[in-house]
PDB file of C-alpha atoms and ligand atoms in Angstrom:
ATOM      1  CA  UNK A   1     164.026 114.733-125.366  1.00 73.00           C
ATOM      2  CA  UNK A   2     164.432 112.002-122.524  1.00 88.00           C
ATOM      3  CA  UNK A   3     163.816 113.804-119.387  1.00 95.00           C
ATOM      4  CA  UNK A   4     163.720 112.504-115.744  1.00 97.00           C
ATOM      5  CA  UNK A   5     161.442 114.089-112.984  1.00 98.00           C
ATOM      6  CA  UNK A   6     163.393 114.087-109.608  1.00 98.00           C
ATOM      7  CA  UNK A   7     161.303 113.980-106.392  1.00 98.00           C
ATOM      8  CA  UNK A   8     163.329 114.933-103.399  1.00 98.00           C
ATOM      9  CA  UNK A   9     162.389 112.804-100.338  1.00 98.00           C
ATOM     10  CA  UNK A  10     163.994 114.033 -96.747  1.00 98.00           C
ATOM     11  CA  UNK A  11     164.319 111.112 -94.411  1.00 98.00           C
ATOM     12  CA  UNK A  12     166.288 110.547 -91.123  1.00 97.00           C
ATOM     13  CA  UNK A  13     167.983 113.691 -89.771  1.00 96.00           C
ATOM     14  CA  UNK A  14     169.522 114.893 -92.841  1.00 98.00           C
ATOM     15  CA  UNK A  15     169.437 112.511 -95.730  1.00 98.00           C
ATOM     16  CA  UNK A  16     167.789 112.892 -99.166  1.00 98.00           C
ATOM     17  CA  UNK A  17     166.467 109.973-100.988  1.00 98.00           C
ATOM     18  CA  UNK A  18     165.245 110.698-104.583  1.00 99.00           C
ATOM     19  CA  UNK A  19     162.862 109.184-106.861  1.00 98.00           C
ATOM     20  CA  UNK A  20     163.935 109.486-110.528  1.00 98.00           C
ATOM     21  CA  UNK A  21     160.965 109.179-113.037  1.00 98.00           C
ATOM     22  CA  UNK A  22     161.691 108.757-116.853  1.00 98.00           C
ATOM     23  CA  UNK A  23     158.869 110.874-118.154  1.00 96.00           C
ATOM     24  CA  UNK A  24     158.760 108.943-121.585  1.00 96.00           C
ATOM     25  CA  UNK A  25     158.855 105.401-120.480  1.00 97.00           C
ATOM     26  CA  UNK A  26     157.225 105.671-116.746  1.00 97.00           C
ATOM     27  CA  UNK A  27     160.126 103.970-115.444  1.00 98.00           C
ATOM     28  CA  UNK A  28     160.836 104.946-111.785  1.00 98.00           C
ATOM     29  CA  UNK A  29     164.067 104.568-109.760  1.00 98.00           C
ATOM     30  CA  UNK A  30     164.985 105.372-106.206  1.00 99.00           C
ATOM     31  CA  UNK A  31     168.608 106.656-105.498  1.00 99.00           C
ATOM     32  CA  UNK A  32     170.113 105.610-101.931  1.00 98.00           C
ATOM     33  CA  UNK A  33     166.966 104.372-100.173  1.00 98.00           C
ATOM     34  CA  UNK A  34     167.978 104.860 -96.586  1.00 98.00           C
ATOM     35  CA  UNK A  35     164.600 103.905 -95.382  1.00 98.00           C
ATOM     36  CA  UNK A  36     161.573 102.216 -97.076  1.00 98.00           C
ATOM     37  CA  UNK A  37     158.326 103.933 -95.796  1.00 98.00           C
ATOM     38  CA  UNK A  38     158.897 107.315 -97.320  1.00 98.00           C
ATOM     39  CA  UNK A  39     159.634 105.913-100.621  1.00 98.00           C
ATOM     40  CA  UNK A  40     156.541 103.642-100.672  1.00 98.00           C
ATOM     41  CA  UNK A  41     154.476 106.734 -99.713  1.00 98.00           C
ATOM     42  CA  UNK A  42     156.037 108.926-102.316  1.00 98.00           C
ATOM     43  CA  UNK A  43     155.644 106.211-105.136  1.00 98.00           C
ATOM     44  CA  UNK A  44     151.989 105.758-104.034  1.00 98.00           C
ATOM     45  CA  UNK A  45     151.144 109.462-104.132  1.00 98.00           C
ATOM     46  CA  UNK A  46     152.120 109.661-107.682  1.00 98.00           C
ATOM     47  CA  UNK A  47     150.832 106.205-108.566  1.00 98.00           C
ATOM     48  CA  UNK A  48     154.213 104.745-109.722  1.00 98.00           C
ATOM     49  CA  UNK A  49     155.809 101.708-109.001  1.00 98.00           C
ATOM     50  CA  UNK A  50     159.545 100.845-108.799  1.00 98.00           C
ATOM     51  CA  UNK A  51     161.709  99.674-111.262  1.00 98.00           C
ATOM     52  CA  UNK A  52     165.337 100.461-110.208  1.00 98.00           C
ATOM     53  CA  UNK A  53     166.994 101.013-107.016  1.00 99.00           C
ATOM     54  CA  UNK A  54     170.225 103.036-107.734  1.00 99.00           C
ATOM     55  CA  UNK A  55     173.145 103.113-105.032  1.00 99.00           C
ATOM     56  CA  UNK A  56     176.001 105.435-105.037  1.00 98.00           C
ATOM     57  CA  UNK A  57     177.946 103.464-102.130  1.00 98.00           C
ATOM     58  CA  UNK A  58     177.512 100.688 -99.402  1.00 98.00           C
ATOM     59  CA  UNK A  59     176.803 102.754 -96.465  1.00 98.00           C
ATOM     60  CA  UNK A  60     173.660 101.700 -94.418  1.00 98.00           C
ATOM     61  CA  UNK A  61     171.957 105.085 -94.883  1.00 98.00           C
ATOM     62  CA  UNK A  62     172.091 104.740 -98.707  1.00 98.00           C
ATOM     63  CA  UNK A  63     171.158 100.972 -99.010  1.00 98.00           C
ATOM     64  CA  UNK A  64     169.218 100.273 -95.996  1.00 98.00           C
ATOM     65  CA  UNK A  65     165.946  99.674 -97.748  1.00 98.00           C
ATOM     66  CA  UNK A  66     167.566  97.846-100.455  1.00 98.00           C
ATOM     67  CA  UNK A  67     166.098  94.469 -99.750  1.00 98.00           C
ATOM     68  CA  UNK A  68     162.776  95.582 -98.419  1.00 98.00           C
ATOM     69  CA  UNK A  69     161.914  97.528-101.667  1.00 98.00           C
ATOM     70  CA  UNK A  70     163.358  94.737-103.822  1.00 98.00           C
ATOM     71  CA  UNK A  71     161.059  92.409-102.180  1.00 98.00           C
ATOM     72  CA  UNK A  72     158.066  94.633-102.658  1.00 98.00           C
ATOM     73  CA  UNK A  73     158.669  95.819-106.088  1.00 98.00           C
ATOM     74  CA  UNK A  74     160.613  93.021-107.498  1.00 98.00           C
ATOM     75  CA  UNK A  75     162.544  95.876-108.813  1.00 98.00           C
ATOM     76  CA  UNK A  76     166.535  95.623-109.930  1.00 98.00           C
ATOM     77  CA  UNK A  77     169.293  96.989-108.010  1.00 98.00           C
ATOM     78  CA  UNK A  78     172.197  98.744-109.658  1.00 98.00           C
ATOM     79  CA  UNK A  79     175.536  99.996-107.819  1.00 98.00           C
ATOM     80  CA  UNK A  80     179.059 100.153-107.908  1.00 98.00           C
ATOM     81  CA  UNK A  81     181.200  97.446-109.321  1.00 98.00           C
ATOM     82  CA  UNK A  82     184.251  98.488-107.025  1.00 97.00           C
ATOM     83  CA  UNK A  83     182.102  97.487-103.864  1.00 98.00           C
ATOM     84  CA  UNK A  84     179.619  95.262-105.291  1.00 98.00           C
ATOM     85  CA  UNK A  85     179.938  92.267-102.649  1.00 98.00           C
ATOM     86  CA  UNK A  86     178.625  95.260-100.117  1.00 98.00           C
ATOM     87  CA  UNK A  87     175.577  96.403-101.875  1.00 98.00           C
ATOM     88  CA  UNK A  88     172.531  94.292-100.802  1.00 98.00           C
ATOM     89  CA  UNK A  89     170.670  92.723-103.692  1.00 98.00           C
ATOM     90  CA  UNK A  90     172.673  94.103-106.371  1.00 98.00           C
ATOM     91  CA  UNK A  91     171.852  92.824-110.069  1.00 98.00           C
ATOM     92  CA  UNK A  92     173.975  95.160-112.187  1.00 98.00           C
ATOM     93  CA  UNK A  93     177.524  96.390-111.259  1.00 98.00           C
ATOM     94  CA  UNK A  94     178.640  99.332-113.175  1.00 98.00           C
ATOM     95  CA  UNK A  95     181.937 101.466-112.970  1.00 98.00           C
ATOM     96  CA  UNK A  96     183.580 104.540-114.525  1.00 98.00           C
ATOM     97  CA  UNK A  97     182.398 104.986-118.183  1.00 98.00           C
ATOM     98  CA  UNK A  98     179.544 102.601-118.227  1.00 98.00           C
ATOM     99  CA  UNK A  99     176.221 103.797-119.045  1.00 98.00           C
ATOM    100  CA  UNK A 100     173.156 102.906-117.250  1.00 98.00           C
ATOM    101  CA  UNK A 101     170.135 102.671-119.455  1.00 98.00           C
ATOM    102  CA  UNK A 102     167.029 104.052-117.773  1.00 97.00           C
ATOM    103  CA  UNK A 103     163.907 103.946-119.857  1.00 96.00           C
ATOM    104  CA  UNK A 104     164.580 106.444-122.516  1.00 96.00           C
ATOM    105  CA  UNK A 105     167.177 108.080-120.452  1.00 97.00           C
ATOM    106  CA  UNK A 106     170.719 107.378-119.905  1.00 97.00           C
ATOM    107  CA  UNK A 107     173.250 108.081-117.115  1.00 98.00           C
ATOM    108  CA  UNK A 108     176.942 107.795-117.598  1.00 98.00           C
ATOM    109  CA  UNK A 109     178.668 106.420-114.630  1.00 98.00           C
ATOM    110  CA  UNK A 110     181.768 107.713-112.698  1.00 98.00           C
ATOM    111  CA  UNK A 111     184.085 106.147-110.297  1.00 98.00           C
ATOM    112  CA  UNK A 112     184.262 108.788-107.455  1.00 98.00           C
ATOM    113  CA  UNK A 113     186.188 107.027-104.980  1.00 98.00           C
ATOM    114  CA  UNK A 114     187.621 108.526-101.429  1.00 98.00           C
ATOM    115  CA  UNK A 115     184.381 108.493 -99.121  1.00 98.00           C
ATOM    116  CA  UNK A 116     184.172 104.797 -99.803  1.00 98.00           C
ATOM    117  CA  UNK A 117     186.713 102.754-102.144  1.00 97.00           C
ATOM    118  CA  UNK A 118     184.107 102.256-104.850  1.00 97.00           C
ATOM    119  CA  UNK A 119     181.542 105.143-104.866  1.00 98.00           C
ATOM    120  CA  UNK A 120     179.822 105.743-107.965  1.00 98.00           C
ATOM    121  CA  UNK A 121     178.007 109.043-109.399  1.00 98.00           C
ATOM    122  CA  UNK A 122     175.222 108.866-111.999  1.00 99.00           C
ATOM    123  CA  UNK A 123     175.264 111.704-114.551  1.00 98.00           C
ATOM    124  CA  UNK A 124     171.749 112.176-116.465  1.00 98.00           C
ATOM    125  CA  UNK A 125     173.186 114.534-119.301  1.00 98.00           C
ATOM    126  CA  UNK A 126     169.839 115.225-120.974  1.00 97.00           C
ATOM    127  CA  UNK A 127     168.265 116.150-117.490  1.00 98.00           C
ATOM    128  CA  UNK A 128     171.366 118.162-116.335  1.00 98.00           C
ATOM    129  CA  UNK A 129     171.447 115.859-113.024  1.00 98.00           C
ATOM    130  CA  UNK A 130     173.929 114.261-111.187  1.00 98.00           C
ATOM    131  CA  UNK A 131     173.406 112.068-108.398  1.00 99.00           C
ATOM    132  CA  UNK A 132     176.602 111.934-106.592  1.00 98.00           C
ATOM    133  CA  UNK A 133     176.046 110.408-102.836  1.00 98.00           C
ATOM    134  CA  UNK A 134     178.237 111.386-100.495  1.00 98.00           C
ATOM    135  CA  UNK A 135     181.107 112.646-102.710  1.00 98.00           C
ATOM    136  CA  UNK A 136     179.941 116.252-103.354  1.00 98.00           C
ATOM    137  CA  UNK A 137     177.752 118.278-101.370  1.00 98.00           C
ATOM    138  CA  UNK A 138     176.687 121.675-101.377  1.00 98.00           C
ATOM    139  CA  UNK A 139     179.757 123.616-100.097  1.00 98.00           C
ATOM    140  CA  UNK A 140     181.156 120.549 -99.141  1.00 98.00           C
ATOM    141  CA  UNK A 141     182.409 116.977 -99.707  1.00 98.00           C
ATOM    142  CA  UNK A 142     182.346 113.527 -98.298  1.00 98.00           C
ATOM    143  CA  UNK A 143     184.473 112.596 -95.229  1.00 98.00           C
ATOM    144  CA  UNK A 144     187.358 110.598 -96.802  1.00 98.00           C
ATOM    145  CA  UNK A 145     186.881 107.240 -94.961  1.00 98.00           C
ATOM    146  CA  UNK A 146     188.168 104.478 -97.186  1.00 98.00           C
ATOM    147  CA  UNK A 147     190.180 106.099 -99.955  1.00 97.00           C
ATOM    148  CA  UNK A 148     192.942 108.683 -99.868  1.00 98.00           C
ATOM    149  CA  UNK A 149     192.987 112.255-100.100  1.00 98.00           C
ATOM    150  CA  UNK A 150     194.336 112.056-103.573  1.00 98.00           C
ATOM    151  CA  UNK A 151     191.463 109.650-104.758  1.00 98.00           C
ATOM    152  CA  UNK A 152     188.837 112.053-103.246  1.00 98.00           C
ATOM    153  CA  UNK A 153     190.697 115.329-104.967  1.00 98.00           C
ATOM    154  CA  UNK A 154     190.637 113.303-108.331  1.00 98.00           C
ATOM    155  CA  UNK A 155     186.764 112.533-107.938  1.00 98.00           C
ATOM    156  CA  UNK A 156     185.995 115.937-107.197  1.00 98.00           C
ATOM    157  CA  UNK A 157     187.958 117.284-110.379  1.00 98.00           C
ATOM    158  CA  UNK A 158     186.252 114.734-112.619  1.00 98.00           C
ATOM    159  CA  UNK A 159     182.947 116.241-111.332  1.00 98.00           C
ATOM    160  CA  UNK A 160     184.221 119.869-112.183  1.00 98.00           C
ATOM    161  CA  UNK A 161     184.183 119.061-115.870  1.00 97.00           C
ATOM    162  CA  UNK A 162     180.383 118.511-115.894  1.00 98.00           C
ATOM    163  CA  UNK A 163     178.350 121.472-117.314  1.00 98.00           C
ATOM    164  CA  UNK A 164     177.890 124.335-114.924  1.00 98.00           C
ATOM    165  CA  UNK A 165     174.375 124.183-114.903  1.00 98.00           C
ATOM    166  CA  UNK A 166     174.242 120.292-113.879  1.00 98.00           C
ATOM    167  CA  UNK A 167     172.063 120.077-110.799  1.00 98.00           C
ATOM    168  CA  UNK A 168     173.569 118.067-107.773  1.00 98.00           C
ATOM    169  CA  UNK A 169     171.515 115.907-106.046  1.00 98.00           C
ATOM    170  CA  UNK A 170     173.692 115.006-103.094  1.00 98.00           C
ATOM    171  CA  UNK A 171     172.627 112.656-100.491  1.00 98.00           C
ATOM    172  CA  UNK A 172     172.651 114.917 -97.324  1.00 98.00           C
ATOM    173  CA  UNK A 173     171.563 118.324 -96.195  1.00 98.00           C
ATOM    174  CA  UNK A 174     174.869 119.475 -94.651  1.00 98.00           C
ATOM    175  CA  UNK A 175     174.772 122.876 -96.339  1.00 98.00           C
ATOM    176  CA  UNK A 176     174.568 125.200 -93.353  1.00 98.00           C
ATOM    177  CA  UNK A 177     177.467 123.583 -91.414  1.00 98.00           C
ATOM    178  CA  UNK A 178     179.515 123.309 -94.512  1.00 98.00           C
ATOM    179  CA  UNK A 179     178.727 127.197 -95.184  1.00 98.00           C
ATOM    180  CA  UNK A 180     180.097 127.859 -91.521  1.00 98.00           C
ATOM    181  CA  UNK A 181     183.111 126.140 -92.217  1.00 98.00           C
ATOM    182  CA  UNK A 182     183.744 127.533 -95.869  1.00 98.00           C
ATOM    183  CA  UNK A 183     183.439 130.938 -94.378  1.00 98.00           C
ATOM    184  CA  UNK A 184     186.302 130.412 -92.110  1.00 98.00           C
ATOM    185  CA  UNK A 185     188.539 129.711 -95.209  1.00 98.00           C
ATOM    186  CA  UNK A 186     187.245 132.355 -97.382  1.00 97.00           C
ATOM    187  CA  UNK A 187     185.359 134.936 -95.435  1.00 97.00           C
ATOM    188  CA  UNK A 188     186.269 137.516 -98.260  1.00 96.00           C
ATOM    189  CA  UNK A 189     184.645 135.251-100.943  1.00 97.00           C
ATOM    190  CA  UNK A 190     181.906 137.610-101.877  1.00 97.00           C
ATOM    191  CA  UNK A 191     179.959 134.849-103.979  1.00 98.00           C
ATOM    192  CA  UNK A 192     180.312 132.702-100.687  1.00 98.00           C
ATOM    193  CA  UNK A 193     178.973 135.496 -98.550  1.00 98.00           C
ATOM    194  CA  UNK A 194     175.890 135.993-100.796  1.00 98.00           C
ATOM    195  CA  UNK A 195     175.149 132.493-101.284  1.00 98.00           C
ATOM    196  CA  UNK A 196     175.428 131.998 -97.630  1.00 98.00           C
ATOM    197  CA  UNK A 197     172.775 134.622 -97.273  1.00 98.00           C
ATOM    198  CA  UNK A 198     170.497 132.628 -99.443  1.00 98.00           C
ATOM    199  CA  UNK A 199     171.225 129.360 -97.649  1.00 98.00           C
ATOM    200  CA  UNK A 200     170.324 130.640 -94.282  1.00 98.00           C
ATOM    201  CA  UNK A 201     167.088 132.246 -95.619  1.00 98.00           C
ATOM    202  CA  UNK A 202     166.141 128.730 -96.923  1.00 98.00           C
ATOM    203  CA  UNK A 203     167.155 126.753 -93.730  1.00 98.00           C
ATOM    204  CA  UNK A 204     165.389 129.451 -91.662  1.00 98.00           C
ATOM    205  CA  UNK A 205     162.066 128.459 -93.618  1.00 98.00           C
ATOM    206  CA  UNK A 206     162.905 124.728 -93.069  1.00 96.00           C
ATOM    207  CA  UNK A 207     163.552 124.538 -97.158  1.00 98.00           C
ATOM    208  CA  UNK A 208     166.190 122.499 -98.833  1.00 98.00           C
ATOM    209  CA  UNK A 209     169.340 123.959-100.173  1.00 98.00           C
ATOM    210  CA  UNK A 210     169.910 121.008-102.461  1.00 98.00           C
ATOM    211  CA  UNK A 211     170.098 120.628-105.307  1.00 98.00           C
ATOM    212  CA  UNK A 212     172.868 123.313-106.017  1.00 98.00           C
ATOM    213  CA  UNK A 213     174.637 123.156-109.293  1.00 98.00           C
ATOM    214  CA  UNK A 214     178.372 122.605-110.461  1.00 98.00           C
ATOM    215  CA  UNK A 215     178.565 126.512-111.473  1.00 98.00           C
ATOM    216  CA  UNK A 216     177.480 127.363-107.778  1.00 97.00           C
ATOM    217  CA  UNK A 217     180.268 124.825-106.389  1.00 98.00           C
ATOM    218  CA  UNK A 218     183.065 125.843-108.595  1.00 98.00           C
ATOM    219  CA  UNK A 219     182.687 129.542-107.442  1.00 97.00           C
ATOM    220  CA  UNK A 220     182.216 128.925-103.717  1.00 98.00           C
ATOM    221  CA  UNK A 221     182.957 125.275-102.474  1.00 98.00           C
ATOM    222  CA  UNK A 222     186.634 125.482-100.909  1.00 98.00           C
ATOM    223  CA  UNK A 223     187.089 121.485-101.628  1.00 98.00           C
ATOM    224  CA  UNK A 224     186.525 122.031-105.433  1.00 97.00           C
ATOM    225  CA  UNK A 225     188.964 124.841-105.579  1.00 97.00           C
ATOM    226  CA  UNK A 226     192.153 123.343-104.058  1.00 98.00           C
ATOM    227  CA  UNK A 227     194.199 124.069-107.393  1.00 98.00           C
ATOM    228  CA  UNK A 228     192.993 127.792-107.449  1.00 97.00           C
ATOM    229  CA  UNK A 229     195.266 130.808-106.398  1.00 97.00           C
ATOM    230  CA  UNK A 230     192.844 132.497-104.096  1.00 96.00           C
ATOM    231  CA  UNK A 231     192.255 129.380-102.114  1.00 97.00           C
ATOM    232  CA  UNK A 232     195.947 128.436-101.638  1.00 98.00           C
ATOM    233  CA  UNK A 233     196.712 131.777-100.723  1.00 98.00           C
ATOM    234  CA  UNK A 234     194.147 131.746 -98.008  1.00 97.00           C
ATOM    235  CA  UNK A 235     195.061 128.526 -96.566  1.00 97.00           C
ATOM    236  CA  UNK A 236     198.897 129.774 -96.564  1.00 98.00           C
ATOM    237  CA  UNK A 237     199.921 127.280 -99.323  1.00 98.00           C
ATOM    238  CA  UNK A 238     200.412 129.331-102.510  1.00 98.00           C
ATOM    239  CA  UNK A 239     201.951 127.175-105.317  1.00 97.00           C
ATOM    240  CA  UNK A 240     201.291 123.795-103.538  1.00 98.00           C
ATOM    241  CA  UNK A 241     200.279 120.569-104.917  1.00 98.00           C
ATOM    242  CA  UNK A 242     196.355 120.711-105.095  1.00 98.00           C
ATOM    243  CA  UNK A 243     196.225 117.139-103.485  1.00 98.00           C
ATOM    244  CA  UNK A 244     198.244 118.708-100.261  1.00 98.00           C
ATOM    245  CA  UNK A 245     195.836 121.690-100.422  1.00 98.00           C
ATOM    246  CA  UNK A 246     192.814 119.541-100.576  1.00 98.00           C
ATOM    247  CA  UNK A 247     194.233 117.310 -97.650  1.00 98.00           C
ATOM    248  CA  UNK A 248     194.662 120.520 -95.757  1.00 98.00           C
ATOM    249  CA  UNK A 249     191.104 121.886 -96.105  1.00 98.00           C
ATOM    250  CA  UNK A 250     189.686 118.421 -95.610  1.00 98.00           C
ATOM    251  CA  UNK A 251     191.489 117.945 -92.387  1.00 98.00           C
ATOM    252  CA  UNK A 252     190.717 121.332 -91.283  1.00 98.00           C
ATOM    253  CA  UNK A 253     186.855 120.413 -91.796  1.00 98.00           C
ATOM    254  CA  UNK A 254     187.236 117.441 -90.033  1.00 97.00           C
ATOM    255  CA  UNK A 255     188.649 119.137 -86.751  1.00 97.00           C
ATOM    256  CA  UNK A 256     185.949 121.986 -87.272  1.00 95.00           C
TER     257      UNK A 256
HETATM  258 ZN1   ZN B 301     178.084 107.395 -96.751  1.00 60.06          ZN
HETATM  259 FE1   FE B 302     175.429 109.142 -96.117  1.00 60.06          FE
END
């Protein structure tokens, strides 16, 4: 069965860039290359070359090395159709429901707008891997810059339908700050408290807390649970529209 190996490359202060290597075909992609040097080094360590750059959205800390890497490796660039004019060097523009063939693997593309107007996520079902950029984070979600709260809630809701074992390869290590915020919302959520202990131990050792899983987020991420009674009660909005509850939680985080 088709499978991708994922290599996590920490860059800048808190970004994660990923190599995705299709084991059957040997094809390699890089997801959201903020910078080029560490990507080149990780490829050379493994004797891999670069076939694809996979962009989730247009921000500079996700596309910064697009042109440099395209020049060096003569690779192709896939990115979101809804903001393709803002993706440097784009060759293939995909959107909701499209499939992206990557060697022997296939990713399903989701439109997940909110952080930016045209943000994509890429789901490699056979590898239980989701590359979701700045939409969903471990215990958090992206800031709503270009879209609306309703769009961001709808985007997160879409990701909730993925299998619980799906690994979430998000683009930033924001987990401990997200944990501190989540505990202000739900201090009595025992799953959050125990996950928090694991997160603090990992960070104390300088280890990544990413990837998490959809199952972890469903149980502990306040932004994923705006329609749930327990969460609505603790923010004082029982029975409210999930969009309003999401907007309240997101606004509290913006001011945290
Ligand atoms: Zn971003
Ligand atoms: Fe980012």
